[in-house]
PDB file of C-alpha atoms in Angstrom:
ATOM      1  CA  MET S   1     181.002 151.811 -22.572  1.00 51.00           C
ATOM      2  CA  PRO S   2     182.323 154.810 -21.434  1.00 57.00           C
ATOM      3  CA  CYS S   3     181.868 158.331 -22.385  1.00 56.00           C
ATOM      4  CA  ALA S   4     183.852 160.545 -23.902  1.00 57.00           C
ATOM      5  CA  ASP S   5     183.907 162.904 -20.834  1.00 61.00           C
ATOM      6  CA  CYS S   6     184.830 159.538 -18.697  1.00 60.00           C
ATOM      7  CA  PHE S   7     188.456 160.172 -20.434  1.00 61.00           C
ATOM      8  CA  LYS S   8     188.665 163.977 -20.212  1.00 66.00           C
ATOM      9  CA  GLY S   9     189.278 166.676 -17.298  1.00 73.00           C
ATOM     10  CA  ASN S  10     192.278 168.279 -14.869  1.00 78.00           C
ATOM     11  CA  ASP S  11     195.219 166.596 -13.862  1.00 79.00           C
ATOM     12  CA  HIS S  12     196.414 167.975 -10.085  1.00 87.00           C
ATOM     13  CA  PRO S  13     199.679 167.852  -8.753  1.00 85.00           C
ATOM     14  CA  GLY S  14     201.381 166.941  -5.657  1.00 85.00           C
ATOM     15  CA  PRO S  15     203.090 166.111  -3.439  1.00 90.00           C
ATOM     16  CA  CYS S  16     201.562 163.287  -2.159  1.00 95.00           C
ATOM     17  CA  ASN S  17     202.750 161.325   1.056  1.00 94.00           C
ATOM     18  CA  GLY S  18     201.285 158.109   1.461  1.00 97.00           C
ATOM     19  CA  ALA S  19     203.471 154.793   0.518  1.00 97.00           C
ATOM     20  CA  GLU S  20     203.260 152.343  -2.615  1.00 98.00           C
ATOM     21  CA  GLU S  21     202.702 148.897  -1.121  1.00 98.00           C
ATOM     22  CA  SER S  22     202.017 145.391  -2.393  1.00 98.00           C
ATOM     23  CA  LEU S  23     198.444 144.061  -0.735  1.00 98.00           C
ATOM     24  CA  TYR S  24     196.847 140.689  -2.073  1.00 97.00           C
ATOM     25  CA  GLY S  25     198.695 140.565  -5.295  1.00 96.00           C
ATOM     26  CA  HIS S  26     197.743 144.602  -6.217  1.00 98.00           C
ATOM     27  CA  GLN S  27     200.026 147.715  -6.073  1.00 98.00           C
ATOM     28  CA  VAL S  28     198.261 149.185  -3.568  1.00 98.00           C
ATOM     29  CA  TYR S  29     198.494 153.132  -2.792  1.00 98.00           C
ATOM     30  CA  VAL S  30     198.299 153.583   0.847  1.00 98.00           C
ATOM     31  CA  ALA S  31     197.488 156.740   2.566  1.00 98.00           C
ATOM     32  CA  ARG S  32     197.475 156.769   6.793  1.00 96.00           C
ATOM     33  CA  PRO S  33     195.950 159.543   9.309  1.00 94.00           C
ATOM     34  CA  GLN S  34     199.000 162.000  10.295  1.00 87.00           C
ATOM     35  CA  GLY S  35     199.657 164.181  13.116  1.00 76.00           C
ATOM     36  CA  ASP S  36     197.092 164.149  15.881  1.00 75.00           C
ATOM     37  CA  HIS S  37     193.495 163.110  14.533  1.00 72.00           C
ATOM     38  CA  PRO S  38     190.981 160.726  16.035  1.00 73.00           C
ATOM     39  CA  ARG S  39     192.143 157.133  14.327  1.00 83.00           C
ATOM     40  CA  HIS S  40     188.832 155.135  14.022  1.00 89.00           C
ATOM     41  CA  LYS S  41     188.943 151.162  13.384  1.00 89.00           C
ATOM     42  CA  ALA S  42     187.975 151.497   9.977  1.00 96.00           C
ATOM     43  CA  VAL S  43     189.376 150.986   6.375  1.00 98.00           C
ATOM     44  CA  ILE S  44     188.042 153.035   3.097  1.00 98.00           C
ATOM     45  CA  VAL S  45     189.054 151.424  -0.456  1.00 98.00           C
ATOM     46  CA  VAL S  46     189.002 153.583  -3.690  1.00 98.00           C
ATOM     47  CA  PHE S  47     187.987 152.895  -6.677  1.00 98.00           C
ATOM     48  CA  SER S  48     189.711 155.054  -9.770  1.00 97.00           C
ATOM     49  CA  ASP S  49     188.050 156.383 -12.386  1.00 95.00           C
ATOM     50  CA  MET S  50     189.600 155.295 -15.989  1.00 91.00           C
ATOM     51  CA  PHE S  51     193.085 157.313 -15.411  1.00 92.00           C
ATOM     52  CA  GLY S  52     194.092 154.910 -12.634  1.00 94.00           C
ATOM     53  CA  TRP S  53     195.102 154.163  -9.564  1.00 96.00           C
ATOM     54  CA  ASP S  54     198.072 156.380  -9.712  1.00 94.00           C
ATOM     55  CA  THR S  55     197.312 160.168 -10.817  1.00 95.00           C
ATOM     56  CA  ALA S  56     198.176 162.710  -8.059  1.00 95.00           C
ATOM     57  CA  ASN S  57     194.381 163.582  -7.912  1.00 95.00           C
ATOM     58  CA  LEU S  58     193.072 160.626  -6.691  1.00 96.00           C
ATOM     59  CA  ARG S  59     196.766 160.228  -4.002  1.00 98.00           C
ATOM     60  CA  ARG S  60     195.678 163.496  -3.126  1.00 97.00           C
ATOM     61  CA  LEU S  61     191.932 162.415  -2.221  1.00 97.00           C
ATOM     62  CA  ALA S  62     193.151 159.891  -0.507  1.00 98.00           C
ATOM     63  CA  ASP S  63     195.904 161.314   2.072  1.00 97.00           C
ATOM     64  CA  SER S  64     192.617 164.112   2.641  1.00 97.00           C
ATOM     65  CA  TYR S  65     189.954 161.610   3.212  1.00 97.00           C
ATOM     66  CA  ALA S  66     192.474 159.576   5.689  1.00 97.00           C
ATOM     67  CA  GLU S  67     193.066 162.990   7.336  1.00 95.00           C
ATOM     68  CA  ARG S  68     189.362 163.688   7.803  1.00 96.00           C
ATOM     69  CA  THR S  69     187.989 160.480   8.948  1.00 96.00           C
ATOM     70  CA  GLY S  70     190.826 159.110  10.725  1.00 96.00           C
ATOM     71  CA  CYS S  71     190.782 155.446   8.773  1.00 97.00           C
ATOM     72  CA  VAL S  72     193.374 154.153   6.313  1.00 97.00           C
ATOM     73  CA  VAL S  73     192.522 154.398   2.695  1.00 98.00           C
ATOM     74  CA  TYR S  74     193.541 152.253   0.328  1.00 98.00           C
ATOM     75  CA  VAL S  75     194.249 153.111  -3.081  1.00 98.00           C
ATOM     76  CA  PRO S  76     194.469 149.389  -5.610  1.00 98.00           C
ATOM     77  CA  ASP S  77     195.293 148.994  -8.881  1.00 98.00           C
ATOM     78  CA  PHE S  78     192.431 146.998  -9.960  1.00 98.00           C
ATOM     79  CA  MET S  79     193.643 147.775 -14.381  1.00 97.00           C
ATOM     80  CA  HIS S  80     197.099 146.249 -13.404  1.00 95.00           C
ATOM     81  CA  GLY S  81     198.761 148.851 -15.288  1.00 93.00           C
ATOM     82  CA  THR S  82     196.619 149.176 -17.968  1.00 92.00           C
ATOM     83  CA  SER S  83     194.415 152.326 -17.283  1.00 90.00           C
ATOM     84  CA  ALA S  84     194.088 155.253 -19.103  1.00 83.00           C
ATOM     85  CA  PRO S  85     196.614 157.897 -20.457  1.00 77.00           C
ATOM     86  CA  ALA S  86     197.595 160.976 -18.826  1.00 76.00           C
ATOM     87  CA  TRP S  87     197.339 162.637 -21.849  1.00 68.00           C
ATOM     88  CA  MET S  88     194.131 160.869 -22.796  1.00 67.00           C
ATOM     89  CA  LYS S  89     192.378 164.169 -21.368  1.00 66.00           C
ATOM     90  CA  ARG S  90     194.253 166.939 -23.951  1.00 66.00           C
ATOM     91  CA  ASN S  91     194.076 164.555 -26.479  1.00 58.00           C
ATOM     92  CA  LEU S  92     189.839 164.938 -26.111  1.00 61.00           C
ATOM     93  CA  ASP S  93     190.160 168.056 -25.490  1.00 59.00           C
ATOM     94  CA  GLN S  94     191.721 169.025 -28.408  1.00 58.00           C
ATOM     95  CA  ILE S  95     189.546 166.780 -30.435  1.00 52.00           C
ATOM     96  CA  THR S  96     186.078 167.776 -28.793  1.00 61.00           C
ATOM     97  CA  GLY S  97     187.096 171.562 -28.041  1.00 60.00           C
ATOM     98  CA  GLU S  98     189.991 173.481 -30.665  1.00 58.00           C
ATOM     99  CA  TRP S  99     188.111 174.568 -33.932  1.00 61.00           C
ATOM    100  CA  GLY S 100     189.743 176.270 -36.997  1.00 63.00           C
ATOM    101  CA  PHE S 101     191.181 175.044 -40.632  1.00 55.00           C
ATOM    102  CA  TRP S 102     194.656 173.553 -38.497  1.00 60.00           C
ATOM    103  CA  ALA S 103     192.163 171.620 -35.517  1.00 55.00           C
ATOM    104  CA  TRP S 104     190.531 169.770 -38.709  1.00 59.00           C
ATOM    105  CA  MET S 105     192.980 169.148 -40.575  1.00 67.00           C
ATOM    106  CA  VAL S 106     194.506 167.251 -37.464  1.00 65.00           C
ATOM    107  CA  LYS S 107     191.705 165.445 -35.822  1.00 61.00           C
ATOM    108  CA  PRO S 108     192.054 162.768 -37.953  1.00 65.00           C
ATOM    109  CA  TRP S 109     195.150 161.341 -36.395  1.00 56.00           C
ATOM    110  CA  LEU S 110     193.948 162.306 -32.478  1.00 58.00           C
ATOM    111  CA  VAL S 111     190.831 160.202 -33.182  1.00 62.00           C
ATOM    112  CA  LEU S 112     192.973 157.333 -34.116  1.00 67.00           C
ATOM    113  CA  LYS S 113     195.674 157.898 -31.713  1.00 67.00           C
ATOM    114  CA  ALA S 114     192.636 157.586 -28.957  1.00 65.00           C
ATOM    115  CA  ALA S 115     190.921 154.936 -30.155  1.00 66.00           C
ATOM    116  CA  LEU S 116     194.280 153.419 -30.446  1.00 71.00           C
ATOM    117  CA  VAL S 117     194.102 153.351 -26.541  1.00 71.00           C
ATOM    118  CA  LEU S 118     190.494 153.243 -25.643  1.00 75.00           C
ATOM    119  CA  VAL S 119     189.684 149.985 -27.533  1.00 76.00           C
ATOM    120  CA  PRO S 120     192.624 147.486 -25.832  1.00 76.00           C
ATOM    121  CA  PHE S 121     191.376 149.968 -22.668  1.00 77.00           C
ATOM    122  CA  VAL S 122     187.421 148.806 -22.732  1.00 79.00           C
ATOM    123  CA  LEU S 123     188.235 145.279 -23.699  1.00 86.00           C
ATOM    124  CA  ARG S 124     190.845 144.711 -20.944  1.00 90.00           C
ATOM    125  CA  ASN S 125     188.890 146.835 -18.250  1.00 90.00           C
ATOM    126  CA  SER S 126     185.148 146.985 -18.806  1.00 94.00           C
ATOM    127  CA  PRO S 127     183.973 147.025 -15.074  1.00 95.00           C
ATOM    128  CA  GLU S 128     182.288 143.910 -15.078  1.00 96.00           C
ATOM    129  CA  LYS S 129     185.679 142.060 -16.284  1.00 96.00           C
ATOM    130  CA  ARG S 130     187.694 143.494 -13.400  1.00 97.00           C
ATOM    131  CA  TYR S 131     184.658 143.129 -10.676  1.00 98.00           C
ATOM    132  CA  PRO S 132     185.726 139.509 -10.292  1.00 98.00           C
ATOM    133  CA  GLY S 133     189.490 140.300  -8.891  1.00 98.00           C
ATOM    134  CA  ILE S 134     187.814 143.564  -6.669  1.00 98.00           C
ATOM    135  CA  LEU S 135     185.840 140.350  -4.950  1.00 98.00           C
ATOM    136  CA  LYS S 136     189.558 138.600  -4.483  1.00 98.00           C
ATOM    137  CA  PHE S 137     190.918 141.960  -3.202  1.00 98.00           C
ATOM    138  CA  MET S 138     187.969 142.905  -0.795  1.00 98.00           C
ATOM    139  CA  ASP S 139     187.287 139.051   0.376  1.00 98.00           C
ATOM    140  CA  ARG S 140     190.939 139.246   1.645  1.00 98.00           C
ATOM    141  CA  LEU S 141     191.120 142.572   2.877  1.00 98.00           C
ATOM    142  CA  ARG S 142     187.492 142.091   4.958  1.00 98.00           C
ATOM    143  CA  CYS S 143     188.976 138.624   6.496  1.00 97.00           C
ATOM    144  CA  ASP S 144     192.021 140.184   7.516  1.00 97.00           C
ATOM    145  CA  GLN S 145     191.106 142.608   9.602  1.00 95.00           C
ATOM    146  CA  GLU S 146     189.637 142.336  13.067  1.00 93.00           C
ATOM    147  CA  GLN S 147     185.800 142.303  13.818  1.00 90.00           C
ATOM    148  CA  THR S 148     184.748 145.299  15.050  1.00 93.00           C
ATOM    149  CA  THR S 149     186.541 146.494  12.022  1.00 96.00           C
ATOM    150  CA  LYS S 150     184.518 148.393   8.989  1.00 97.00           C
ATOM    151  CA  VAL S 151     185.156 148.135   5.816  1.00 98.00           C
ATOM    152  CA  GLY S 152     183.616 151.137   3.595  1.00 98.00           C
ATOM    153  CA  VAL S 153     184.235 152.096  -0.323  1.00 98.00           C
ATOM    154  CA  VAL S 154     184.189 154.815  -2.666  1.00 98.00           C
ATOM    155  CA  GLY S 155     183.898 154.995  -6.274  1.00 98.00           C
ATOM    156  CA  PHE S 156     184.776 157.073  -8.875  1.00 98.00           C
ATOM    157  CA  CYS S 157     183.102 156.925 -13.153  1.00 96.00           C
ATOM    158  CA  TRP S 158     184.757 153.589 -13.438  1.00 96.00           C
ATOM    159  CA  GLY S 159     184.838 152.772 -10.100  1.00 98.00           C
ATOM    160  CA  GLY S 160     181.122 153.333  -8.941  1.00 98.00           C
ATOM    161  CA  TYR S 161     180.651 149.987 -10.632  1.00 98.00           C
ATOM    162  CA  SER S 162     182.446 148.310  -7.728  1.00 98.00           C
ATOM    163  CA  ALA S 163     181.099 150.133  -5.017  1.00 98.00           C
ATOM    164  CA  THR S 164     177.631 150.016  -6.409  1.00 98.00           C
ATOM    165  CA  HIS S 165     177.745 145.978  -6.738  1.00 98.00           C
ATOM    166  CA  LEU S 166     179.721 145.397  -2.918  1.00 98.00           C
ATOM    167  CA  ALA S 167     176.739 147.434  -1.680  1.00 98.00           C
ATOM    168  CA  HIS S 168     174.007 144.496  -2.751  1.00 98.00           C
ATOM    169  CA  GLY S 169     175.669 142.692  -0.125  1.00 98.00           C
ATOM    170  CA  GLY S 170     177.878 139.776  -0.953  1.00 98.00           C
ATOM    171  CA  LEU S 171     179.548 137.768   2.086  1.00 98.00           C
ATOM    172  CA  ALA S 172     182.864 137.334   2.280  1.00 98.00           C
ATOM    173  CA  SER S 173     184.283 134.529   3.816  1.00 98.00           C
ATOM    174  CA  ASN S 174     184.085 134.990   7.111  1.00 97.00           C
ATOM    175  CA  GLY S 175     180.363 135.336   6.699  1.00 97.00           C
ATOM    176  CA  LYS S 176     180.535 138.727   7.021  1.00 97.00           C
ATOM    177  CA  THR S 177     178.912 141.664   3.935  1.00 98.00           C
ATOM    178  CA  LEU S 178     182.060 142.035   1.692  1.00 98.00           C
ATOM    179  CA  ILE S 179     181.791 146.260   2.921  1.00 98.00           C
ATOM    180  CA  ASP S 180     179.724 147.954   5.442  1.00 98.00           C
ATOM    181  CA  ALA S 181     179.309 151.625   3.239  1.00 98.00           C
ATOM    182  CA  ALA S 182     179.102 152.936   0.056  1.00 98.00           C
ATOM    183  CA  PHE S 183     179.915 156.017  -2.193  1.00 99.00           C
ATOM    184  CA  THR S 184     180.142 157.434  -5.392  1.00 98.00           C
ATOM    185  CA  ALA S 185     180.571 160.093  -6.747  1.00 98.00           C
ATOM    186  CA  HIS S 186     179.473 159.867 -10.557  1.00 97.00           C
ATOM    187  CA  PRO S 187     179.172 156.875 -11.130  1.00 97.00           C
ATOM    188  CA  SER S 188     179.915 155.174 -15.079  1.00 95.00           C
ATOM    189  CA  GLU S 189     178.566 151.829 -16.186  1.00 94.00           C
ATOM    190  CA  LEU S 190     175.733 151.651 -14.116  1.00 97.00           C
ATOM    191  CA  ASN S 191     173.024 148.983 -15.514  1.00 96.00           C
ATOM    192  CA  LEU S 192     169.159 150.365 -13.726  1.00 97.00           C
ATOM    193  CA  PRO S 193     167.112 149.558 -12.223  1.00 97.00           C
ATOM    194  CA  ASP S 194     168.670 146.323 -11.336  1.00 98.00           C
ATOM    195  CA  ASP S 195     172.495 148.097  -9.943  1.00 98.00           C
ATOM    196  CA  ILE S 196     169.828 149.862  -7.175  1.00 98.00           C
ATOM    197  CA  SER S 197     167.133 147.635  -6.749  1.00 98.00           C
ATOM    198  CA  LYS S 198     169.354 145.468  -5.542  1.00 98.00           C
ATOM    199  CA  ILE S 199     170.952 147.687  -2.876  1.00 98.00           C
ATOM    200  CA  LYS S 200     171.371 146.047   0.477  1.00 98.00           C
ATOM    201  CA  LEU S 201     173.594 148.163   2.477  1.00 98.00           C
ATOM    202  CA  PRO S 202     174.448 152.047   3.027  1.00 98.00           C
ATOM    203  CA  TRP S 203     174.949 153.559   0.108  1.00 98.00           C
ATOM    204  CA  SER S 204     175.861 157.385  -1.086  1.00 98.00           C
ATOM    205  CA  MET S 205     175.722 158.994  -4.312  1.00 98.00           C
ATOM    206  CA  ILE S 206     176.484 162.311  -5.703  1.00 98.00           C
ATOM    207  CA  VAL S 207     176.562 163.538  -8.930  1.00 98.00           C
ATOM    208  CA  GLY S 208     175.494 166.747 -11.762  1.00 97.00           C
ATOM    209  CA  ASP S 209     172.973 167.252 -14.144  1.00 96.00           C
ATOM    210  CA  VAL S 210     174.756 166.893 -17.130  1.00 95.00           C
ATOM    211  CA  ASP S 211     176.590 164.074 -17.012  1.00 94.00           C
ATOM    212  CA  PHE S 212     175.969 161.342 -19.723  1.00 88.00           C
ATOM    213  CA  ALA S 213     177.036 158.685 -17.752  1.00 91.00           C
ATOM    214  CA  LEU S 214     173.734 158.502 -15.748  1.00 94.00           C
ATOM    215  CA  PRO S 215     171.236 160.894 -17.046  1.00 94.00           C
ATOM    216  CA  VAL S 216     169.096 162.864 -15.283  1.00 96.00           C
ATOM    217  CA  HIS S 217     166.382 160.348 -16.185  1.00 96.00           C
ATOM    218  CA  GLY S 218     168.134 157.657 -14.359  1.00 97.00           C
ATOM    219  CA  ILE S 219     169.378 159.766 -11.541  1.00 98.00           C
ATOM    220  CA  GLN S 220     165.690 160.509 -11.447  1.00 97.00           C
ATOM    221  CA  GLN S 221     164.522 156.427 -11.186  1.00 98.00           C
ATOM    222  CA  ALA S 222     167.432 155.667  -8.773  1.00 98.00           C
ATOM    223  CA  ALA S 223     166.123 158.098  -6.946  1.00 98.00           C
ATOM    224  CA  GLU S 224     162.727 156.697  -7.037  1.00 98.00           C
ATOM    225  CA  ILE S 225     164.245 152.961  -6.068  1.00 98.00           C
ATOM    226  CA  LEU S 226     165.558 153.934  -3.323  1.00 98.00           C
ATOM    227  CA  ASP S 227     163.221 155.862  -1.718  1.00 97.00           C
ATOM    228  CA  ARG S 228     161.065 152.796  -1.855  1.00 97.00           C
ATOM    229  CA  LYS S 229     163.694 150.733  -0.211  1.00 96.00           C
ATOM    230  CA  LYS S 230     163.300 152.305   3.222  1.00 94.00           C
ATOM    231  CA  GLU S 231     165.074 149.920   5.599  1.00 96.00           C
ATOM    232  CA  VAL S 232     168.824 151.116   3.357  1.00 98.00           C
ATOM    233  CA  PRO S 233     170.287 154.178   4.104  1.00 98.00           C
ATOM    234  CA  SER S 234     170.975 156.325   1.651  1.00 98.00           C
ATOM    235  CA  GLU S 235     171.222 159.696  -0.470  1.00 98.00           C
ATOM    236  CA  VAL S 236     171.336 160.728  -3.939  1.00 98.00           C
ATOM    237  CA  VAL S 237     172.589 163.755  -3.940  1.00 98.00           C
ATOM    238  CA  VAL S 238     172.631 166.031  -7.995  1.00 98.00           C
ATOM    239  CA  ILE S 239     174.960 169.467  -8.528  1.00 98.00           C
ATOM    240  CA  PRO S 240     173.539 171.445 -10.915  1.00 97.00           C
ATOM    241  CA  ASN S 241     176.042 172.280 -13.985  1.00 95.00           C
ATOM    242  CA  ALA S 242     178.243 169.273 -12.644  1.00 96.00           C
ATOM    243  CA  ARG S 243     180.087 166.963 -15.536  1.00 92.00           C
ATOM    244  CA  HIS S 244     181.201 164.194 -15.587  1.00 92.00           C
ATOM    245  CA  GLY S 245     184.197 163.584 -13.362  1.00 92.00           C
ATOM    246  CA  PHE S 246     183.830 166.629 -11.510  1.00 96.00           C
ATOM    247  CA  ALA S 247     184.447 165.075  -8.142  1.00 97.00           C
ATOM    248  CA  VAL S 248     188.054 164.251  -8.939  1.00 96.00           C
ATOM    249  CA  ARG S 249     189.337 166.236 -12.225  1.00 93.00           C
ATOM    250  CA  GLY S 250     188.146 169.489 -11.410  1.00 91.00           C
ATOM    251  CA  ASN S 251     190.129 172.507 -12.844  1.00 91.00           C
ATOM    252  CA  LEU S 252     191.913 173.672  -9.494  1.00 92.00           C
ATOM    253  CA  ASP S 253     191.648 177.434 -10.988  1.00 94.00           C
ATOM    254  CA  ASN S 254     187.924 177.409 -11.151  1.00 96.00           C
ATOM    255  CA  LYS S 255     186.211 178.483  -8.197  1.00 97.00           C
ATOM    256  CA  ALA S 256     183.161 176.237  -8.742  1.00 97.00           C
ATOM    257  CA  GLU S 257     184.667 173.659 -10.266  1.00 96.00           C
ATOM    258  CA  VAL S 258     186.312 173.645  -6.850  1.00 97.00           C
ATOM    259  CA  GLU S 259     183.176 173.821  -4.372  1.00 98.00           C
ATOM    260  CA  MET S 260     181.487 171.006  -6.176  1.00 98.00           C
ATOM    261  CA  ALA S 261     184.767 168.765  -5.345  1.00 98.00           C
ATOM    262  CA  ASP S 262     184.166 169.709  -1.733  1.00 98.00           C
ATOM    263  CA  GLN S 263     180.289 169.275  -1.716  1.00 98.00           C
ATOM    264  CA  ALA S 264     181.401 165.404  -2.935  1.00 98.00           C
ATOM    265  CA  GLU S 265     184.019 165.192  -0.789  1.00 98.00           C
ATOM    266  CA  ASP S 266     182.523 166.472   2.801  1.00 98.00           C
ATOM    267  CA  GLN S 267     179.698 164.733   1.280  1.00 98.00           C
ATOM    268  CA  MET S 268     180.999 161.475   1.694  1.00 98.00           C
ATOM    269  CA  VAL S 269     182.774 161.841   4.862  1.00 98.00           C
ATOM    270  CA  SER S 270     179.428 162.894   6.767  1.00 98.00           C
ATOM    271  CA  TRP S 271     178.230 159.000   5.263  1.00 98.00           C
ATOM    272  CA  PHE S 272     180.797 157.147   6.548  1.00 98.00           C
ATOM    273  CA  ALA S 273     180.850 159.238  10.114  1.00 97.00           C
ATOM    274  CA  LYS S 274     177.225 157.981   9.980  1.00 97.00           C
ATOM    275  CA  TYR S 275     177.458 154.625   9.059  1.00 97.00           C
ATOM    276  CA  LEU S 276     181.199 153.351   9.357  1.00 95.00           C
ATOM    277  CA  TYR S 277     183.001 155.000  11.992  1.00 87.00           C
TER     278      TYR S 277
END
């Protein structure tokens, strides 16, 4: 089950420079490298957090990824238009962070309003339930690429489940692994130790030490498992005081939170520079 922090955070403004397209039965935001930056024969697929494919937060990141890596970046709608609405961030903030007489008076309504959204969302969009559709998309994407083109995936929160499972080394219809490398920031709904012990492909994670979705003991367990898998490139980076969602929903007016998000992006770029292009 997702934690309350999965639905909290900040909205970021545009502009976004990519385009919406249709690919393999999904709406997809596509960011392509602009200007004179070097191009690489690789594609990156981004798996969203609970708020889905169409937030400016995620699309701005995709634009930046395309510029910094020289890769085409896809952000598909794997929830088919049923992602959590943006107003949930404010709603959860009011429930958990506001006090006083009036705040207490409206909390029951706010809790009911949240439940009316969260319960259907969880029933429709559990990562496990959506994963077969993601597999089909990734299979077609891999099979449509040239033999030398590599495929990387990035997963935030909800999307960390799929990014991690794809790193288990499953094969596409053409016999190649579905992906070549994975990066995830503050993943949720991982089943430890199995989801980590099955990793066979380069996998990188960045997470905070106050993340309810993956507590410190789970981070330590994951790191210990990966340390024993000497044949598999991996890294686990822990940021002190970073909360769940810091890589994509941080406060742009908070210098510390901006630096945390920048560190996550830098880690992704460095990881793919080693294992994707």
